[in-house]
PDB file of C-alpha atoms in Angstrom:
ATOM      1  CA  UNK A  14     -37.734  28.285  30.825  1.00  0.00           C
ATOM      2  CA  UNK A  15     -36.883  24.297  31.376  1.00  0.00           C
ATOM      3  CA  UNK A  16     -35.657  22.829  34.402  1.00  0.00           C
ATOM      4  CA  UNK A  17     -33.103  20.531  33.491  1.00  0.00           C
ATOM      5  CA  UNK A  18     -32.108  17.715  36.614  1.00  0.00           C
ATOM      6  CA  UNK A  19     -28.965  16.126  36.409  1.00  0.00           C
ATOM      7  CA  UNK A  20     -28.458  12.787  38.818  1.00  0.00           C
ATOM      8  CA  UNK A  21     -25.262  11.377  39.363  1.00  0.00           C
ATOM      9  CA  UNK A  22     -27.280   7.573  38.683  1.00  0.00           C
ATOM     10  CA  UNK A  23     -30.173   6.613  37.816  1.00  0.00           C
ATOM     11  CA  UNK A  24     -32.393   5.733  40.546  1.00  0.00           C
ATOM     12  CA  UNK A  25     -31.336   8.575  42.762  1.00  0.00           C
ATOM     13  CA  UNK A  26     -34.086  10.713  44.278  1.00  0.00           C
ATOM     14  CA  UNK A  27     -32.144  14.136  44.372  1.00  0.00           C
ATOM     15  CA  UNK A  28     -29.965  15.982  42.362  1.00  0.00           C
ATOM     16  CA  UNK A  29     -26.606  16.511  41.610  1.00  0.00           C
ATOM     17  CA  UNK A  30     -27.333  19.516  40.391  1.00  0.00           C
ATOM     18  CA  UNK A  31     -30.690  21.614  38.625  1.00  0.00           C
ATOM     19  CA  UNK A  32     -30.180  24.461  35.884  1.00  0.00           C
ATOM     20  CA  UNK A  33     -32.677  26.608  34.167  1.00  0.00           C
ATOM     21  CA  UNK A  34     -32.227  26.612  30.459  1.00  0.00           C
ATOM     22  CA  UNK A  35     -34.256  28.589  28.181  1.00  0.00           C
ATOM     23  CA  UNK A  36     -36.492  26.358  25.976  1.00  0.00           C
ATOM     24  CA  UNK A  37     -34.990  25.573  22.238  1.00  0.00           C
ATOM     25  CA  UNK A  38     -31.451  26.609  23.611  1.00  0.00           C
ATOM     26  CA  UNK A  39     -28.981  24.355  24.848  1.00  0.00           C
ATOM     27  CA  UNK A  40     -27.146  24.491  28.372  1.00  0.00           C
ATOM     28  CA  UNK A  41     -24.409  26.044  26.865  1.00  0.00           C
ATOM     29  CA  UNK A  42     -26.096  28.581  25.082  1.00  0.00           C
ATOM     30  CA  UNK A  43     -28.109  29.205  28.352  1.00  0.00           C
ATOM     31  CA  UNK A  44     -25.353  29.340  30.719  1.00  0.00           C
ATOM     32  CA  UNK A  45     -24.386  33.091  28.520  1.00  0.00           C
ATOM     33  CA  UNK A  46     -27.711  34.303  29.614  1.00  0.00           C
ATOM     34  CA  UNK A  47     -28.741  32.735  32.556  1.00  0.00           C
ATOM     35  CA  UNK A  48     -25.623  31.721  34.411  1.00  0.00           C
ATOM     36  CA  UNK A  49     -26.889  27.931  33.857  1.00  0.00           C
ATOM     37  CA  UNK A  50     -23.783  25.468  33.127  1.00  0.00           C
ATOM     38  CA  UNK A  51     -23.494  21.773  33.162  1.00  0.00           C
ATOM     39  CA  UNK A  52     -22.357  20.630  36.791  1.00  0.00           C
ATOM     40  CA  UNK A  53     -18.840  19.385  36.744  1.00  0.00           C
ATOM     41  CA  UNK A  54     -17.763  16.296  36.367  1.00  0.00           C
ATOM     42  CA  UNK A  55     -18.556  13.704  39.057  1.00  0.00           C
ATOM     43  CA  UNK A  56     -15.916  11.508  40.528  1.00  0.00           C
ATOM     44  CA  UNK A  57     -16.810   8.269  42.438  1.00  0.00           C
ATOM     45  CA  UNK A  58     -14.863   5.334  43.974  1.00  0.00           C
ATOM     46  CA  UNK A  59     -14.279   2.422  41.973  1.00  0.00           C
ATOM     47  CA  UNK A  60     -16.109   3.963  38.955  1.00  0.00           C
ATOM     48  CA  UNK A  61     -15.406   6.534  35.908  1.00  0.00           C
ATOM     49  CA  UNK A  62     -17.679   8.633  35.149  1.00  0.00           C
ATOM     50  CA  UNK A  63     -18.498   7.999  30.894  1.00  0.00           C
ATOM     51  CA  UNK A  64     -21.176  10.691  29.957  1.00  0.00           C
ATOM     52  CA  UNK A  65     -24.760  12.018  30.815  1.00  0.00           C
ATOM     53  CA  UNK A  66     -28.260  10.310  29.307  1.00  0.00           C
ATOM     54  CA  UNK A  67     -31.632  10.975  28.796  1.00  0.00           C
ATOM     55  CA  UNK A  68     -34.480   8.985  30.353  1.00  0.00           C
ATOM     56  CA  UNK A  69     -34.809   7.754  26.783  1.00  0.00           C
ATOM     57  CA  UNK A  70     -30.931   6.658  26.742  1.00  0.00           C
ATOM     58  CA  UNK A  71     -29.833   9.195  24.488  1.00  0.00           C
ATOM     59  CA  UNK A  72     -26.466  10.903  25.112  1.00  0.00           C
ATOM     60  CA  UNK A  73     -26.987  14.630  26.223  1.00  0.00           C
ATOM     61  CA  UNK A  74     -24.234  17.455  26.368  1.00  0.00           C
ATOM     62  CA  UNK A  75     -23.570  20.910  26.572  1.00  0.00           C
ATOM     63  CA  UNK A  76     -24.926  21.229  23.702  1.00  0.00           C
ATOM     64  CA  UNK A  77     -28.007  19.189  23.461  1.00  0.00           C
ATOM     65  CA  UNK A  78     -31.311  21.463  22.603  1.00  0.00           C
ATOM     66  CA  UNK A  79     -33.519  21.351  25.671  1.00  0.00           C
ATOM     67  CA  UNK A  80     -37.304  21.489  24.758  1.00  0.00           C
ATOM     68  CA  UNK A  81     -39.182  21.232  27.957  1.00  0.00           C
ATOM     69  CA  UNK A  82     -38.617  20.082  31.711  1.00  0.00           C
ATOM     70  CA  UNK A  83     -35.870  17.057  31.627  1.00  0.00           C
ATOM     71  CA  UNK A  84     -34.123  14.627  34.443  1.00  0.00           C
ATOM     72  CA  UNK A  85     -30.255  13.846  32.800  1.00  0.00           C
ATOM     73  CA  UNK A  86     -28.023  10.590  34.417  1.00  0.00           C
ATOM     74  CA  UNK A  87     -24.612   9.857  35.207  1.00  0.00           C
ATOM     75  CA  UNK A  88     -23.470   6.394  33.179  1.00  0.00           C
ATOM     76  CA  UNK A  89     -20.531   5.258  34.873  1.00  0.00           C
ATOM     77  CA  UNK A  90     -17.881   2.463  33.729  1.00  0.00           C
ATOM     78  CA  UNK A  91     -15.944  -0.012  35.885  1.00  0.00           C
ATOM     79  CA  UNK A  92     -13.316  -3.140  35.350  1.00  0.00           C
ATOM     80  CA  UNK A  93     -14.145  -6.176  36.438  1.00  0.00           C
ATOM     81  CA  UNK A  94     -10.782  -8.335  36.568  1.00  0.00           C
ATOM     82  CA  UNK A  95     -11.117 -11.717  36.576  1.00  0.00           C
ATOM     83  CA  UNK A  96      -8.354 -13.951  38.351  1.00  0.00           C
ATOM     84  CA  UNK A  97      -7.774 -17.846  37.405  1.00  0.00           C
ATOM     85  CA  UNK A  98      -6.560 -18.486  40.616  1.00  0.00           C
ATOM     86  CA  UNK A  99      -4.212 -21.091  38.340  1.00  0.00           C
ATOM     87  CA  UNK A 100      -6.194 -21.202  35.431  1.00  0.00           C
ATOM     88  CA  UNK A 101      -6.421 -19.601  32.389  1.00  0.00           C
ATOM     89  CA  UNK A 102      -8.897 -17.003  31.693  1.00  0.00           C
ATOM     90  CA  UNK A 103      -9.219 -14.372  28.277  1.00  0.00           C
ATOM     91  CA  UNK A 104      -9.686 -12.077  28.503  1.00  0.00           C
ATOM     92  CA  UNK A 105      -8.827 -10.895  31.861  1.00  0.00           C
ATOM     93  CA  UNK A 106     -10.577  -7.671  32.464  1.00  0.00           C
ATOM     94  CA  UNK A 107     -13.285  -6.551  31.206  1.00  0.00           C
ATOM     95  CA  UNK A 108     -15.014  -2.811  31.428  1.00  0.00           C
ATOM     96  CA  UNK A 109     -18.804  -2.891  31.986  1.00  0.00           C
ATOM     97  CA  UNK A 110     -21.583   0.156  32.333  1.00  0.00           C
ATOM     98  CA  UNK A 111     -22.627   0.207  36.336  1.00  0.00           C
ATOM     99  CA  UNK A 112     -25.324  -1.339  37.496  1.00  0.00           C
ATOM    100  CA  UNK A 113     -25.054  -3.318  33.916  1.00  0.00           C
ATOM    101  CA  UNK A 114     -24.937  -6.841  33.360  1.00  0.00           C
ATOM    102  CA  UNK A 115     -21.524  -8.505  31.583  1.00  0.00           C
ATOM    103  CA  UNK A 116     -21.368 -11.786  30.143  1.00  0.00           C
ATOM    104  CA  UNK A 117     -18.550 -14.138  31.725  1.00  0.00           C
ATOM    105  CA  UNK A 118     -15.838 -15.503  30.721  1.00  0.00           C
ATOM    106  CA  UNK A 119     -15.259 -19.183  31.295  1.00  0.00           C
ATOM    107  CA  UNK A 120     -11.936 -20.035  32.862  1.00  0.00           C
ATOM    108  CA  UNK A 121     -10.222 -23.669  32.343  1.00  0.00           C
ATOM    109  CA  UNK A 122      -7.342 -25.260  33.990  1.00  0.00           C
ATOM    110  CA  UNK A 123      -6.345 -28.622  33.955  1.00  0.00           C
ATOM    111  CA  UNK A 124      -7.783 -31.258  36.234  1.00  0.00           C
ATOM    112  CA  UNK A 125     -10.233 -29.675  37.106  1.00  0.00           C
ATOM    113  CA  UNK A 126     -13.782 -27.919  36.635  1.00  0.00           C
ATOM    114  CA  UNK A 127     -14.782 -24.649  36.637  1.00  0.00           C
ATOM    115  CA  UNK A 128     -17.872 -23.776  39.097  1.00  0.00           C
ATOM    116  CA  UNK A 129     -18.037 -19.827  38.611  1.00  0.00           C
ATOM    117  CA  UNK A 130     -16.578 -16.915  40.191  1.00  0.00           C
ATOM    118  CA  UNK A 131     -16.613 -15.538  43.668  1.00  0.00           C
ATOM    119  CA  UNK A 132     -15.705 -12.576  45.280  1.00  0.00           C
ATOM    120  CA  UNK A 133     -12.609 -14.212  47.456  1.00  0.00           C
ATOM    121  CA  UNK A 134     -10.323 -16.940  46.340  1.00  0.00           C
ATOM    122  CA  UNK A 135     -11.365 -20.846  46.728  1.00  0.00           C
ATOM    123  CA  UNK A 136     -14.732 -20.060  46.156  1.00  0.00           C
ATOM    124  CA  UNK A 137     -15.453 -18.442  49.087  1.00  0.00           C
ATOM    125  CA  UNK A 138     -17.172 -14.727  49.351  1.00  0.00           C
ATOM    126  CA  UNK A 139     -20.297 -14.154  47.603  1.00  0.00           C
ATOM    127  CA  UNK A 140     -21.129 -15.584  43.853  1.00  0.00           C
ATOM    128  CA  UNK A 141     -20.295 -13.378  41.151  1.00  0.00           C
ATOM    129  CA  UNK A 142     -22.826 -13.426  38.601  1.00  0.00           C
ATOM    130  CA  UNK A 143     -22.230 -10.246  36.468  1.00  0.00           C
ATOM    131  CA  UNK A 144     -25.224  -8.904  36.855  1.00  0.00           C
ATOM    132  CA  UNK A 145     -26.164  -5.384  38.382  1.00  0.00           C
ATOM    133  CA  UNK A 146     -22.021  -4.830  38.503  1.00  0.00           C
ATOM    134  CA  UNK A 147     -21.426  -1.904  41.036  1.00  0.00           C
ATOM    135  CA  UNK A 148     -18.092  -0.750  40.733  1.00  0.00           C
ATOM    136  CA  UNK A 149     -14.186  -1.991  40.065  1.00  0.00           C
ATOM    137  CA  UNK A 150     -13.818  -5.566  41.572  1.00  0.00           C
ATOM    138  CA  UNK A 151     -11.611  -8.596  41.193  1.00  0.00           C
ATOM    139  CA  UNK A 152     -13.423 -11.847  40.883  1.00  0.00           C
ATOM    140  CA  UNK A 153     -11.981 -14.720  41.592  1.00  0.00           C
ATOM    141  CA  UNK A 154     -12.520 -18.564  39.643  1.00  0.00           C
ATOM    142  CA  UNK A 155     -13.822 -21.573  41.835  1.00  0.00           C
ATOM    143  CA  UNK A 156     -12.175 -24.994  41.027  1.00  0.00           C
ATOM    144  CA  UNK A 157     -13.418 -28.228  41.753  1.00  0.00           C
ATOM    145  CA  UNK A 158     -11.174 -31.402  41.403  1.00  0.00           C
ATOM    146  CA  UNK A 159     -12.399 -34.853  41.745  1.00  0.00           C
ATOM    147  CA  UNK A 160     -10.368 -36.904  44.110  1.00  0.00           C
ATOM    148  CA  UNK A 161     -10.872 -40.576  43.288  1.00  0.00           C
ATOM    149  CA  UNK A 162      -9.622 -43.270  45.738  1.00  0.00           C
ATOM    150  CA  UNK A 163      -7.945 -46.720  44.709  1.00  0.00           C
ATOM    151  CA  UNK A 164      -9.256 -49.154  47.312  1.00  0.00           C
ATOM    152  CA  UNK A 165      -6.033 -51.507  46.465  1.00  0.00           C
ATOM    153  CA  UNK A 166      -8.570 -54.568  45.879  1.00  0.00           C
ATOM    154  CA  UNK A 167     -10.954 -53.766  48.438  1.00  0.00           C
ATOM    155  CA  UNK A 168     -13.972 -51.879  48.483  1.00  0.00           C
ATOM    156  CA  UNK A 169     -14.380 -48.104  49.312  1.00  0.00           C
ATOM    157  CA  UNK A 170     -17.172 -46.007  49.090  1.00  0.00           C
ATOM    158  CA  UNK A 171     -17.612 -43.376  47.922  1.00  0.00           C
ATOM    159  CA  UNK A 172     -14.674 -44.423  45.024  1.00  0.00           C
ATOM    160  CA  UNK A 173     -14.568 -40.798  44.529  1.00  0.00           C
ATOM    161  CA  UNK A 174     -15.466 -36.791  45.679  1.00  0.00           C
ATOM    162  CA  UNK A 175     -15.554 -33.967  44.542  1.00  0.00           C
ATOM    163  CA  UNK A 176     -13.391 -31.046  46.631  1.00  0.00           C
ATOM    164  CA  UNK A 177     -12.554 -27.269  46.186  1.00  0.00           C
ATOM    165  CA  UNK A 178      -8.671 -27.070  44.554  1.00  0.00           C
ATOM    166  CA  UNK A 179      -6.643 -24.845  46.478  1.00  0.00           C
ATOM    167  CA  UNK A 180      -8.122 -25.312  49.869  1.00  0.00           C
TER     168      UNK A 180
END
């Protein structure tokens, strides 16, 4: 008999659930004889759940042949929507694997510059960098705008700055 662990993430240090299947069967064909079955499937905030994976990465079901002692995680999905707070962004939302990295999308508006994304509008909130993304968010784009100042003949200084748009 194998001991088959499934975790709802990797990383976690108990179980979602532990069957017995017998060794060269699969769950499925287990579950018939020893009342084993694959646990249902888990629901989390902010996150759908996508499938279950070996510590090798590779994709195990129901039906997947067990052939010794084996730990099985959860892979979860989530959107990360991206708002251009103005701007213009593509694409707009994207789906990434949790606790995956994403590549960003630049955003551009005129006038100004784009200096990332944050977790609350104007910049403000933490830095949003796309990587280790933990569940549904909105993100939000930080603009800078240079303000330049017309000293009418005189002198000024500093002739310009730079300043947060929308604040």
């Amino acid at each position: 008999e194998c001991t088959v662990n499934f975790y709802r993430h990797y990383g976690d240090t108990r179980p979602l659930k532990t069957v017995t299947v017998l060794q060269g069967y699969s769950v499925n064909s287990s579950a018939e004889k020893s009342h084993s079955a694959m646990p249902v499937r888990p629901e989390q905030d902010k996150m759908r759940f996508v499938r279950w994976i070996t510590e090798d990465g590779h994709t195990f079901d129901g039906n997947s042949t067990v052939n010794g002692d084996m730990n099985v995680y959860g892979v979860w999905e989530c959107t990360v929507t991206f708002d251009p707070d103005g701007g213009i962004v593509t694409p707009e939302a994207m789906d990434a694997t949790v606790y995956g990295n994403i590549t960003l999308p630049q955003a551009q508006r005129e006038n100004c510059t784009f200096a990332g994304w944050y977790t609350e509008k104007n910049g403000e909130g933490e830095e949003f960098t796309g990587i280790n993304v933990q569940g549904d968010i909105t993100v939000y784009a930080k603009w800078i705008c240079t303000v330049t100042f017309n000293p009418d003949g005189g002198d000024v200084s500093p002739d310009s700055v730079d300043v947060i748009c929308g604040k």
